[in-house]
């Protein structure tokens, strides 16, 4: 402790101090309740005061790599139907995940651009997993203009499944992304797109040093052909410039 | 002498009353002493001035590093090339809808406006590192940073949350008190507490009673300490409840994925020998759980800080999360005492001077 006592704080400083201490106390208490797993202690805070205080500014979740860290790879592949004069042609699959991940591979300063398709694939897989088997069969069919409009899919899913809304919105998100990928690689002749999302687990820890470990099964989410989808404001050159460069870099 | 029962009760109760009165006085003294200690700690001076300055500098470096890493792909993933990343299924942050944090979202479809904001944000990060006009630069940087990072929330990680929360509280502390251009010009001017409030604000002088500045600065330290301890401890608890963490091989899993294993050769090397994997896995959980308690004494604190530094460096490189890791390292800097930072600074400057002198006089 100090040998010389500090001057007594002014009254208004003391008042501010007590208020600031109370606010600090509340911030700490709220953080404890928010960061820790949900417990009965949260009942001490009335109503939804806790979440309305913490969100959005102090929003956070610290179950990172826990309880079980990620143990699989997600893949998003895209192919296109090209118009060729009078005829048409189906391209081979392009692994958009691999293309983007090449931006972060062996790069100590990875750009966030490298994880877009991985994030999309994860998002899509979970929305697809939530569908029942009948809906999954519907999703695997083609919905393109002049044949079966996409509206048909919406109606089919809405009748049978609660998760339909989120699924359809997620499909649109991936459709918009896949359209950009297809245009970046095959240009303006792209007429329709198809994408496929899959998950494959890594080799289990115990088998890691085996010469010939059997690869884990690939879990596919099959989606049929779809019309192109372009969101207003989308710049195709800004997308294709970066994607093409990474794609061509992989081809080499 | 004979006591009547009445006298006996009176005597005993008298003794009890005086005992409790003395006990109450003791409690009052202890409480009052405690209160005075707390008051003195909060008001008398700013604590961890170097520590918090280092936090400011490393946060600036981490922000600048992230902006540089994303520079060539900024229009692809954040700007007009990423308009597809919208709609009801896109991950959207509530923050990006708040008027204060809308600048980058608004500019996202205009390459030039977006690049302009991006460059301004980079400039602000540099100013933050240098500690120039921090009182104004810091809030402005905070607003623009949140606006940028939350505009494409799908690409974010928990590091963004830690960064935002720390930066927010840093606004109320005096993180430019040391190791900054502000401190240098303040020392040079020696102007003291003069001039109108806006000039003092601009030059980084005290605006209120100095005790209030001390109070806010020190309370921010308390909040950040609790925040980081909670993050480690609760994160450790969540891990401890997982089978692969308890089984001592959890770190193998993400390292083998393409997303979190950007260095396949290193990942293979580090996971080759099972006992080493177990050591790292258990070590991570143990270090996270023990961190708050290890801060309490100096020797354990040193072990904890070296441990957590290597933990973050490992994550930063091997899992490809450099800016997340650097953010955590920035906050841990507050646990190193000013005396230690000063000692380190002197060591570095002496070494520099000596090698300069040697270069000048190669005869020695």
Coordinates of C-alpha atoms in Angstrom, one line a residue:
Chain A
X1 CA 0.0 0.0 0.0
X2 CA 1.1 3.6 -0.6
X3 CA 2.9 5.5 2.1
X4 CA 1.3 8.8 1.2
X5 CA -2.4 8.8 1.2
X6 CA -4.0 10.1 -2.0
X7 CA -6.2 13.2 -1.7
X8 CA -9.8 12.4 -1.0
X9 CA -11.6 12.1 -4.2
X10 CA -14.2 14.8 -4.9
X11 CA -17.8 13.9 -4.3
X12 CA -18.8 13.8 -8.0
X13 CA -15.8 11.6 -8.8
X14 CA -17.0 9.2 -6.1
X15 CA -20.5 9.2 -7.6
X16 CA -19.2 8.5 -11.0
X17 CA -17.0 5.8 -9.6
X18 CA -19.8 4.0 -8.0
X19 CA -21.9 4.2 -11.1
X20 CA -19.0 3.0 -13.3
X21 CA -18.3 0.1 -10.9
X22 CA -21.9 -1.0 -11.0
X23 CA -21.9 -0.9 -14.8
X24 CA -18.6 -2.9 -14.8
X25 CA -20.2 -5.4 -12.5
X26 CA -23.2 -5.8 -14.7
X27 CA -21.0 -6.2 -17.8
X28 CA -19.0 -8.9 -16.0
X29 CA -22.0 -10.7 -14.7
X30 CA -23.8 -10.6 -18.1
X31 CA -20.6 -11.9 -19.8
X32 CA -20.3 -14.7 -17.4
X33 CA -23.9 -15.8 -18.0
X34 CA -23.6 -15.3 -21.7
X35 CA -20.2 -17.0 -22.3
X36 CA -20.8 -19.9 -19.9
X37 CA -23.1 -22.8 -20.9
X38 CA -26.7 -21.9 -20.2
X39 CA -27.5 -22.5 -16.5
X40 CA -30.2 -21.7 -14.0
X41 CA -28.2 -18.6 -13.1
X42 CA -29.7 -16.9 -16.2
X43 CA -33.0 -16.9 -14.4
X44 CA -31.6 -14.1 -12.2
X45 CA -31.9 -11.7 -15.2
X46 CA -35.5 -10.8 -15.9
X47 CA -37.0 -11.4 -19.4
X48 CA -34.7 -11.2 -22.3
X49 CA -32.6 -8.5 -20.8
X50 CA -29.4 -10.6 -21.1
X51 CA -29.6 -11.3 -24.8
X52 CA -30.8 -7.8 -25.6
X53 CA -27.8 -6.4 -23.7
X54 CA -25.3 -8.8 -25.2
X55 CA -26.5 -8.8 -28.8
X56 CA -25.3 -7.7 -31.1
X57 CA -22.3 -5.8 -29.8
X58 CA -21.1 -8.4 -27.3
X59 CA -22.3 -11.4 -29.3
X60 CA -19.8 -14.3 -29.1
X61 CA -19.6 -18.0 -28.7
X62 CA -16.5 -19.9 -27.4
X63 CA -17.3 -23.5 -28.1
X64 CA -14.7 -23.2 -30.9
X65 CA -13.4 -26.6 -32.0
X66 CA -15.4 -28.0 -29.1
X67 CA -16.8 -30.3 -27.9
X68 CA -15.8 -32.1 -31.1
X69 CA -13.6 -30.3 -33.6
X70 CA -14.5 -30.5 -37.3
X71 CA -13.3 -33.8 -38.8
X72 CA -14.5 -33.7 -42.5
X73 CA -14.0 -31.9 -45.7
X74 CA -16.9 -30.1 -47.5
X75 CA -16.9 -29.9 -51.3
X76 CA -18.9 -27.7 -53.6
X77 CA -18.7 -28.8 -57.3
X78 CA -20.3 -26.9 -60.2
X79 CA -21.0 -27.8 -63.8
X80 CA -22.9 -26.1 -66.5
X81 CA -25.0 -26.6 -69.6
X82 CA -23.6 -24.6 -72.5
X83 CA -25.5 -23.4 -75.5
X84 CA -23.5 -24.2 -78.7
X85 CA -25.2 -22.9 -81.7
X86 CA -28.2 -25.2 -82.1
X87 CA -26.9 -27.8 -79.8
X88 CA -25.9 -27.9 -76.2
X89 CA -23.1 -29.4 -74.1
X90 CA -22.6 -30.5 -70.5
X91 CA -19.3 -29.5 -69.0
X92 CA -17.2 -31.5 -66.5
X93 CA -17.4 -30.7 -62.8
X94 CA -15.3 -28.0 -61.3
X95 CA -14.4 -28.2 -57.6
X96 CA -15.0 -24.6 -56.5
X97 CA -13.9 -25.5 -53.0
X98 CA -10.5 -26.7 -54.2
X99 CA -10.1 -23.6 -56.4
X100 CA -10.8 -21.2 -53.5
X101 CA -8.9 -23.2 -50.9
X102 CA -5.8 -22.9 -53.1
X103 CA -5.7 -19.3 -52.0
X104 CA -5.1 -20.2 -48.4
X105 CA -3.0 -23.3 -48.9
X106 CA 0.6 -22.8 -47.8
X107 CA -0.2 -19.1 -47.4
X108 CA 0.7 -17.6 -44.0
X109 CA -1.6 -14.6 -44.7
X110 CA -4.8 -16.3 -46.0
X111 CA -7.5 -14.2 -47.6
X112 CA -11.1 -14.8 -46.5
X113 CA -12.0 -15.3 -50.2
X114 CA -10.5 -18.8 -49.8
X115 CA -13.2 -20.1 -47.5
X116 CA -16.4 -18.9 -49.2
X117 CA -17.3 -22.2 -51.0
X118 CA -16.4 -24.3 -48.0
X119 CA -18.7 -22.2 -45.8
X120 CA -21.4 -22.4 -48.5
X121 CA -21.1 -26.2 -48.7
X122 CA -21.4 -26.5 -44.9
X123 CA -24.4 -24.3 -44.8
X124 CA -26.0 -26.2 -47.7
X125 CA -25.3 -29.6 -46.3
X126 CA -27.0 -28.8 -43.0
X127 CA -30.1 -27.3 -44.7
X128 CA -30.3 -30.4 -46.9
X129 CA -29.8 -32.8 -44.0
X130 CA -32.8 -31.2 -42.4
X131 CA -35.1 -32.4 -45.3
X132 CA -36.9 -35.7 -45.2
X133 CA -36.1 -38.4 -47.8
X134 CA -39.1 -37.5 -50.0
X135 CA -38.0 -33.9 -50.2
X136 CA -34.5 -34.9 -51.0
X137 CA -35.8 -36.9 -54.0
X138 CA -37.7 -33.8 -55.2
X139 CA -34.6 -31.7 -54.8
X140 CA -32.5 -34.0 -57.0
X141 CA -34.8 -33.4 -60.0
X142 CA -34.3 -30.7 -62.6
X143 CA -36.2 -27.4 -62.3
X144 CA -35.6 -25.2 -65.3
X145 CA -37.7 -22.8 -67.3
X146 CA -39.9 -24.1 -70.1
X147 CA -39.9 -27.6 -68.5
X148 CA -40.6 -27.7 -64.8
X149 CA -40.5 -24.2 -63.1
X150 CA -38.8 -24.0 -59.8
X151 CA -42.2 -23.0 -58.3
X152 CA -43.0 -26.7 -58.5
X153 CA -40.2 -27.5 -56.1
X154 CA -41.3 -24.9 -53.6
X155 CA -44.8 -26.3 -53.7
X156 CA -43.7 -29.9 -53.3
X157 CA -41.4 -29.0 -50.3
X158 CA -43.8 -26.7 -48.6
X159 CA -46.3 -29.5 -48.4
X160 CA -44.1 -32.0 -46.7
X161 CA -41.4 -30.2 -44.8
X162 CA -40.8 -27.6 -42.2
X163 CA -37.2 -27.0 -43.2
X164 CA -38.3 -26.1 -46.7
X165 CA -38.1 -22.4 -46.4
X166 CA -34.5 -22.4 -45.2
X167 CA -33.5 -25.0 -47.7
X168 CA -34.9 -23.1 -50.7
X169 CA -33.2 -19.9 -49.6
X170 CA -29.9 -21.7 -49.2
X171 CA -30.3 -23.3 -52.6
X172 CA -30.8 -19.8 -54.1
X173 CA -27.6 -18.7 -52.3
X174 CA -25.6 -21.5 -53.8
X175 CA -27.3 -21.1 -57.2
X176 CA -26.2 -17.4 -57.3
X177 CA -22.7 -18.4 -56.4
X178 CA -22.6 -21.4 -58.8
X179 CA -23.8 -19.1 -61.6
X180 CA -20.8 -16.8 -61.0
X181 CA -18.4 -19.8 -61.0
X182 CA -19.9 -21.2 -64.2
X183 CA -19.8 -17.8 -66.0
X184 CA -16.2 -17.3 -64.8
X185 CA -15.0 -20.5 -66.4
X186 CA -17.3 -21.0 -69.4
X187 CA -18.4 -17.5 -70.1
X188 CA -21.7 -16.2 -71.6
X189 CA -22.7 -19.5 -73.2
X190 CA -23.7 -20.9 -69.8
X191 CA -27.5 -21.6 -69.9
X192 CA -28.1 -23.7 -66.8
X193 CA -26.1 -24.8 -63.7
X194 CA -25.9 -27.8 -61.5
X195 CA -24.1 -28.0 -58.2
X196 CA -23.3 -30.8 -55.8
X197 CA -22.3 -30.6 -52.2
X198 CA -20.6 -33.4 -50.4
X199 CA -18.9 -34.2 -47.1
X200 CA -16.1 -36.7 -46.6
X201 CA -14.6 -37.4 -43.2
X202 CA -10.9 -37.5 -42.7
X203 CA -8.9 -40.6 -42.1
X204 CA -9.5 -41.5 -38.4
X205 CA -6.6 -40.8 -36.0
X206 CA -5.8 -44.4 -35.4
X207 CA -5.4 -45.1 -39.1
X208 CA -3.4 -42.0 -39.9
X209 CA 0.0 -43.8 -40.5
X210 CA -1.4 -46.7 -42.4
X211 CA -0.1 -47.1 -45.9
X212 CA -3.5 -47.9 -47.3
X213 CA -6.3 -46.6 -45.1
X214 CA -9.7 -47.0 -46.7
X215 CA -11.1 -43.6 -47.5
X216 CA -14.2 -42.6 -45.6
X217 CA -17.5 -42.7 -47.5
X218 CA -18.5 -39.5 -49.5
X219 CA -21.9 -38.2 -48.3
X220 CA -23.5 -36.5 -51.3
X221 CA -26.4 -34.0 -51.5
X222 CA -27.6 -34.3 -55.0
X223 CA -29.3 -31.3 -56.6
X224 CA -30.7 -31.2 -60.1
X225 CA -30.2 -28.7 -62.9
X226 CA -31.3 -25.1 -62.2
X227 CA -31.7 -21.9 -64.0
X228 CA -29.0 -19.2 -63.6
X229 CA -29.5 -16.7 -60.8
X230 CA -27.9 -13.3 -60.7
X231 CA -28.4 -10.9 -57.7
X232 CA -28.8 -7.2 -58.6
X233 CA -25.5 -5.4 -58.1
X234 CA -23.4 -8.4 -58.9
X235 CA -20.2 -7.6 -60.8
X236 CA -19.3 -10.6 -63.0
X237 CA -15.8 -9.3 -63.9
X238 CA -14.8 -8.7 -60.2
X239 CA -15.8 -12.3 -59.5
X240 CA -14.4 -14.0 -62.5
X241 CA -11.0 -12.2 -62.4
X242 CA -10.1 -13.7 -59.0
X243 CA -11.8 -17.0 -59.5
X244 CA -10.3 -17.6 -62.9
X245 CA -6.8 -16.8 -61.7
X246 CA -7.1 -19.3 -58.9
X247 CA -8.7 -21.9 -61.2
X248 CA -5.9 -21.5 -63.8
X249 CA -3.3 -21.7 -61.1
X250 CA -4.7 -25.0 -60.0
X251 CA -4.8 -26.3 -63.6
X252 CA -1.1 -25.8 -64.0
Chain B
X1 CA -20.6 -14.2 45.0
X2 CA -23.9 -15.6 43.8
X3 CA -25.5 -14.6 40.6
X4 CA -29.2 -14.6 40.1
X5 CA -30.4 -16.1 36.8
X6 CA -31.4 -12.6 35.8
X7 CA -27.9 -11.2 36.4
X8 CA -26.3 -14.2 34.7
X9 CA -28.4 -13.6 31.5
X10 CA -27.7 -9.9 31.7
X11 CA -23.9 -10.5 32.0
X12 CA -23.8 -13.1 29.2
X13 CA -25.9 -11.0 26.9
X14 CA -23.8 -7.9 27.7
X15 CA -20.6 -9.8 26.8
X16 CA -22.2 -11.1 23.6
X17 CA -23.4 -7.6 22.6
X18 CA -19.9 -6.2 23.1
X19 CA -18.4 -9.1 21.3
X20 CA -20.7 -8.6 18.3
X21 CA -20.2 -4.9 18.4
X22 CA -16.4 -5.4 18.2
X23 CA -16.9 -8.0 15.5
X24 CA -19.1 -5.5 13.6
X25 CA -16.4 -2.8 14.0
X26 CA -13.8 -5.2 12.7
X27 CA -15.9 -6.0 9.7
X28 CA -16.5 -2.4 9.1
X29 CA -12.8 -1.6 9.3
X30 CA -12.0 -4.5 6.9
X31 CA -14.8 -3.4 4.5
X32 CA -13.7 0.2 4.7
X33 CA -10.1 -0.7 4.3
X34 CA -11.0 -2.8 1.3
X35 CA -13.1 -0.1 -0.1
X36 CA -10.3 2.4 0.3
X37 CA -7.8 0.0 -1.3
X38 CA -10.2 -0.4 -4.3
X39 CA -10.8 3.3 -4.5
X40 CA -7.1 4.0 -4.4
X41 CA -6.4 1.3 -7.1
X42 CA -9.0 2.7 -9.4
X43 CA -8.4 6.4 -9.0
X44 CA -4.7 7.0 -8.1
X45 CA -3.0 6.0 -11.4
X46 CA -3.5 4.2 -14.6
X47 CA -2.4 0.6 -14.5
X48 CA -0.8 -1.5 -17.3
X49 CA -0.1 1.6 -19.4
X50 CA 2.5 -0.2 -21.5
X51 CA 0.4 -3.4 -21.6
X52 CA -2.6 -1.6 -23.0
X53 CA -0.5 0.4 -25.4
X54 CA 0.9 -2.9 -26.7
X55 CA -2.7 -4.2 -27.0
X56 CA -3.5 -1.1 -29.1
X57 CA -0.5 -1.6 -31.4
X58 CA -1.0 -5.3 -31.9
X59 CA -4.7 -4.9 -32.6
X60 CA -3.7 -2.3 -35.2
X61 CA -1.2 -4.7 -36.7
X62 CA -3.7 -7.5 -36.7
X63 CA -6.3 -5.3 -38.5
X64 CA -3.8 -4.0 -41.0
X65 CA -2.6 -7.5 -41.6
X66 CA -6.1 -8.8 -42.3
X67 CA -6.8 -5.9 -44.7
X68 CA -3.5 -6.5 -46.5
X69 CA -4.2 -10.2 -46.7
X70 CA -7.6 -9.5 -48.3
X71 CA -6.5 -6.6 -50.5
X72 CA -6.2 -8.4 -53.8
X73 CA -9.4 -10.3 -53.3
X74 CA -11.4 -7.5 -51.6
X75 CA -13.8 -6.9 -54.4
X76 CA -14.3 -10.6 -55.0
X77 CA -15.3 -11.5 -51.4
X78 CA -16.4 -8.2 -49.9
X79 CA -17.2 -5.9 -52.8
X80 CA -19.3 -6.0 -56.0
X81 CA -18.0 -9.5 -56.8
X82 CA -19.8 -10.9 -53.8
X83 CA -23.4 -9.5 -54.3
X84 CA -24.4 -13.2 -54.5
X85 CA -23.7 -13.4 -50.8
X86 CA -27.0 -11.9 -49.8
X87 CA -30.6 -12.9 -49.4
X88 CA -32.4 -14.6 -46.5
X89 CA -30.0 -17.6 -46.3
X90 CA -26.8 -15.5 -46.2
X91 CA -25.2 -15.1 -42.8
X92 CA -26.0 -11.6 -41.8
X93 CA -24.9 -9.7 -38.8
X94 CA -27.4 -7.5 -37.0
X95 CA -24.5 -5.0 -36.6
X96 CA -24.3 -4.5 -40.3
X97 CA -27.9 -3.3 -40.3
X98 CA -27.2 -0.6 -37.7
X99 CA -26.9 2.8 -39.3
X100 CA -23.5 3.5 -37.7
X101 CA -22.0 0.4 -39.3
X102 CA -23.5 0.6 -42.7
X103 CA -20.7 2.3 -44.7
X104 CA -19.1 -0.8 -46.2
X105 CA -22.4 -2.6 -46.9
X106 CA -23.7 0.5 -48.7
X107 CA -20.5 0.8 -50.8
X108 CA -20.3 -3.0 -51.5
X109 CA -21.7 -2.7 -55.0
X110 CA -19.4 0.2 -56.1
X111 CA -15.8 -0.8 -56.6
X112 CA -14.4 2.7 -56.3
X113 CA -16.3 3.7 -53.2
X114 CA -15.5 0.3 -51.7
X115 CA -11.8 0.6 -52.4
X116 CA -11.7 4.2 -51.1
X117 CA -13.2 3.1 -47.8
X118 CA -10.9 0.1 -47.7
X119 CA -7.9 2.4 -48.0
X120 CA -9.2 4.8 -45.4
X121 CA -9.6 1.9 -43.0
X122 CA -6.0 0.8 -43.7
X123 CA -4.8 4.3 -43.0
X124 CA -6.7 4.4 -39.7
X125 CA -5.1 1.1 -38.8
X126 CA -1.7 2.6 -39.4
X127 CA -2.6 5.7 -37.3
X128 CA -3.8 3.4 -34.5
X129 CA -0.5 1.6 -34.5
X130 CA 1.4 4.9 -34.3
X131 CA -1.0 6.3 -31.7
X132 CA -1.8 9.5 -33.5
X133 CA -4.8 11.4 -32.2
X134 CA -6.0 8.1 -30.7
X135 CA -9.0 9.6 -29.0
X136 CA -10.6 10.3 -32.4
X137 CA -8.9 7.7 -34.5
X138 CA -9.9 4.8 -32.3
X139 CA -13.7 5.4 -32.3
X140 CA -13.6 6.1 -36.0
X141 CA -11.5 3.0 -36.7
X142 CA -13.9 0.9 -34.5
X143 CA -16.9 2.1 -36.5
X144 CA -15.4 1.5 -39.9
X145 CA -13.8 -1.8 -38.8
X146 CA -17.1 -3.3 -37.6
X147 CA -18.8 -2.0 -40.7
X148 CA -16.2 -3.8 -42.9
X149 CA -15.9 -7.1 -41.1
X150 CA -19.6 -7.6 -40.4
X151 CA -20.6 -6.7 -44.0
X152 CA -19.8 -10.3 -45.0
X153 CA -20.4 -12.1 -41.7
X154 CA -20.2 -15.6 -43.3
X155 CA -16.5 -15.2 -43.7
X156 CA -15.9 -14.2 -40.1
X157 CA -14.7 -16.1 -37.0
X158 CA -14.8 -15.7 -33.2
X159 CA -11.7 -13.6 -33.6
X160 CA -13.8 -10.9 -35.0
X161 CA -16.0 -10.8 -31.9
X162 CA -13.0 -10.7 -29.6
X163 CA -11.5 -7.9 -31.7
X164 CA -14.7 -5.8 -31.7
X165 CA -15.3 -6.2 -28.0
X166 CA -11.7 -5.3 -27.1
X167 CA -11.7 -2.4 -29.4
X168 CA -14.9 -1.1 -28.0
X169 CA -13.7 -1.1 -24.5
X170 CA -10.3 0.3 -25.5
X171 CA -12.2 3.5 -26.5
X172 CA -12.7 4.2 -22.8
X173 CA -9.1 3.5 -21.8
X174 CA -6.0 5.5 -22.4
X175 CA -4.2 3.1 -24.7
X176 CA -2.1 5.9 -26.2
X177 CA -0.6 6.9 -22.9
X178 CA 2.6 5.1 -23.8
X179 CA 4.4 4.1 -27.1
X180 CA 2.5 6.6 -29.2
X181 CA 2.9 9.8 -31.1
X182 CA 0.3 11.3 -28.8
X183 CA 2.4 10.6 -25.7
X184 CA 5.5 12.0 -27.5
X185 CA 3.8 15.3 -28.4
X186 CA 2.2 15.6 -25.0
X187 CA 5.6 15.2 -23.4
X188 CA 7.1 17.8 -25.8
X189 CA 4.3 20.4 -25.3
X190 CA 4.0 20.0 -21.6
X191 CA 1.0 22.2 -22.0
X192 CA -0.9 20.6 -19.1
X193 CA -4.6 21.0 -18.7
X194 CA -5.3 24.1 -20.7
X195 CA -7.3 25.3 -23.6
X196 CA -10.9 24.6 -24.5
X197 CA -12.2 21.0 -24.2
X198 CA -12.1 20.3 -28.0
X199 CA -8.4 21.3 -28.2
X200 CA -7.6 19.1 -25.3
X201 CA -9.5 16.3 -26.9
X202 CA -7.6 16.8 -30.2
X203 CA -4.2 16.8 -28.5
X204 CA -5.1 13.9 -26.2
X205 CA -5.0 16.0 -22.9
X206 CA -7.2 15.3 -20.0
X207 CA -10.7 16.5 -20.5
X208 CA -12.2 15.5 -17.1
X209 CA -10.7 15.2 -13.7
X210 CA -7.7 13.0 -14.1
X211 CA -9.1 10.6 -11.5
X212 CA -12.0 9.9 -13.9
X213 CA -9.6 9.0 -16.7
X214 CA -7.8 6.7 -14.3
X215 CA -11.1 5.2 -13.2
X216 CA -12.3 4.3 -16.7
X217 CA -8.8 3.1 -17.8
X218 CA -8.6 0.7 -14.9
X219 CA -12.1 -0.6 -15.1
X220 CA -11.5 -1.4 -18.8
X221 CA -8.5 -3.5 -17.6
X222 CA -10.8 -5.3 -15.2
X223 CA -13.4 -6.0 -17.9
X224 CA -10.8 -7.2 -20.4
X225 CA -9.2 -9.4 -17.8
X226 CA -12.5 -11.1 -17.0
X227 CA -13.4 -11.3 -20.7
X228 CA -10.2 -13.1 -21.7
X229 CA -10.2 -15.4 -18.7
X230 CA -13.8 -16.4 -19.4
X231 CA -13.0 -17.1 -23.0
X232 CA -10.1 -19.4 -22.1
X233 CA -11.8 -21.1 -19.2
X234 CA -15.2 -21.7 -20.7
X235 CA -13.6 -22.6 -24.0
X236 CA -11.6 -25.2 -22.0
X237 CA -14.7 -26.5 -20.3
X238 CA -16.5 -27.0 -23.7
X239 CA -13.4 -28.9 -25.0
X240 CA -13.2 -31.0 -21.9
X241 CA -16.7 -32.3 -22.6
X242 CA -15.6 -33.7 -26.0
X243 CA -14.5 -37.3 -26.4
X244 CA -11.7 -36.5 -28.8
X245 CA -10.2 -33.9 -26.5
X246 CA -10.4 -36.3 -23.5
X247 CA -9.0 -39.0 -25.7
X248 CA -6.0 -36.8 -26.5
X249 CA -6.2 -36.6 -30.3
X250 CA -8.7 -33.7 -31.0
X251 CA -6.1 -31.4 -32.6
X252 CA -5.5 -34.1 -35.3
X253 CA -9.0 -33.7 -36.8
X254 CA -9.0 -30.0 -37.9
X255 CA -5.4 -30.2 -39.0
X256 CA -6.4 -33.0 -41.5
X257 CA -9.1 -30.9 -43.1
X258 CA -8.4 -28.6 -46.1
X259 CA -10.0 -25.7 -44.3
X260 CA -7.9 -25.8 -41.1
X261 CA -4.9 -27.6 -42.4
X262 CA -3.3 -25.2 -44.9
X263 CA 0.2 -26.8 -44.4
X264 CA -0.4 -30.5 -45.0
X265 CA 3.2 -31.5 -44.6
X266 CA 3.4 -29.7 -41.2
X267 CA 0.1 -31.2 -40.1
X268 CA 1.3 -34.7 -40.9
X269 CA 4.6 -34.1 -39.2
X270 CA 3.1 -32.8 -36.0
X271 CA 0.5 -35.6 -35.8
X272 CA 2.9 -38.4 -36.7
X273 CA 3.7 -39.5 -33.1
X274 CA 0.6 -40.1 -31.0
X275 CA 2.1 -39.2 -27.6
X276 CA 3.0 -35.8 -28.9
X277 CA -0.6 -35.3 -30.2
X278 CA -1.9 -36.3 -26.8
X279 CA 0.4 -33.8 -25.1
X280 CA -0.6 -30.9 -27.3
X281 CA -4.3 -31.8 -27.0
X282 CA -4.4 -32.2 -23.2
X283 CA -2.0 -29.3 -22.9
X284 CA -4.4 -27.0 -24.7
X285 CA -7.3 -27.9 -22.5
X286 CA -5.3 -27.8 -19.3
X287 CA -3.7 -24.4 -20.2
X288 CA -7.1 -22.9 -21.0
X289 CA -8.7 -24.1 -17.8
X290 CA -5.8 -23.1 -15.6
X291 CA -5.1 -19.7 -17.2
X292 CA -7.1 -17.5 -14.9
X293 CA -5.6 -19.1 -11.8
X294 CA -2.1 -19.1 -13.1
X295 CA -2.3 -15.3 -13.5
X296 CA -2.5 -15.0 -9.7
X297 CA 1.2 -15.5 -8.9
X298 CA 4.2 -14.3 -10.9
X299 CA 6.0 -17.6 -11.6
X300 CA 2.8 -19.3 -12.8
X301 CA 1.9 -16.2 -14.7
X302 CA 5.1 -16.4 -16.7
X303 CA 4.5 -20.1 -17.5
X304 CA 0.9 -19.3 -18.5
X305 CA 1.8 -16.4 -20.8
X306 CA 4.6 -18.3 -22.5
X307 CA 2.3 -21.3 -22.8
X308 CA -0.6 -19.3 -24.2
X309 CA 1.7 -17.4 -26.6
X310 CA 2.9 -20.7 -28.2
X311 CA -0.7 -22.0 -28.2
X312 CA -1.7 -19.0 -30.3
X313 CA 1.3 -19.0 -32.5
X314 CA 0.6 -22.7 -33.2
X315 CA -3.1 -22.0 -34.0
X316 CA -2.2 -18.9 -36.1
X317 CA 0.2 -20.8 -38.4
X318 CA -1.0 -24.4 -38.4
X319 CA -4.8 -23.7 -38.6
X320 CA -4.4 -20.7 -40.8
X321 CA -5.9 -18.3 -38.4
X322 CA -3.1 -15.6 -38.0
X323 CA -5.3 -12.6 -37.2
X324 CA -7.5 -14.4 -34.7
X325 CA -4.4 -15.5 -32.9
X326 CA -2.8 -12.1 -33.0
X327 CA -5.9 -10.6 -31.5
X328 CA -5.7 -12.9 -28.6
X329 CA -2.0 -12.2 -28.1
X330 CA -2.8 -8.5 -28.2
X331 CA -5.1 -8.8 -25.2
X332 CA -2.8 -11.1 -23.3
X333 CA -0.2 -8.2 -23.4
X334 CA -2.1 -6.5 -20.5
X335 CA -0.9 -9.3 -18.1
X336 CA 2.7 -8.3 -18.5
X337 CA 3.7 -5.6 -16.0
X338 CA 4.9 -2.1 -17.1
X339 CA 8.2 -2.8 -15.4
X340 CA 8.8 -5.8 -17.6
X341 CA 7.8 -4.0 -20.8
X342 CA 10.1 -1.1 -19.8
X343 CA 12.9 -3.6 -19.1
X344 CA 12.3 -5.3 -22.5
X345 CA 12.3 -1.9 -24.2
X346 CA 15.6 -0.9 -22.7
X347 CA 17.2 -4.2 -23.6
X348 CA 16.1 -3.8 -27.2
X349 CA 17.3 -0.1 -27.5
X350 CA 20.6 -0.9 -25.8
X351 CA 21.2 -3.8 -28.2
X352 CA 20.3 -1.6 -31.2
X353 CA 22.6 1.2 -30.0
X354 CA 25.5 -1.2 -29.3
X355 CA 25.2 -2.8 -32.8
X356 CA 25.0 0.7 -34.3
X357 CA 28.2 1.7 -32.4
X358 CA 29.9 -1.5 -33.5
X359 CA 28.9 -0.8 -37.1
X360 CA 30.4 2.7 -36.8
X361 CA 33.6 1.6 -35.3
X362 CA 34.5 -1.7 -36.9
X363 CA 37.9 -1.6 -35.3
X364 CA 36.6 -2.9 -32.0

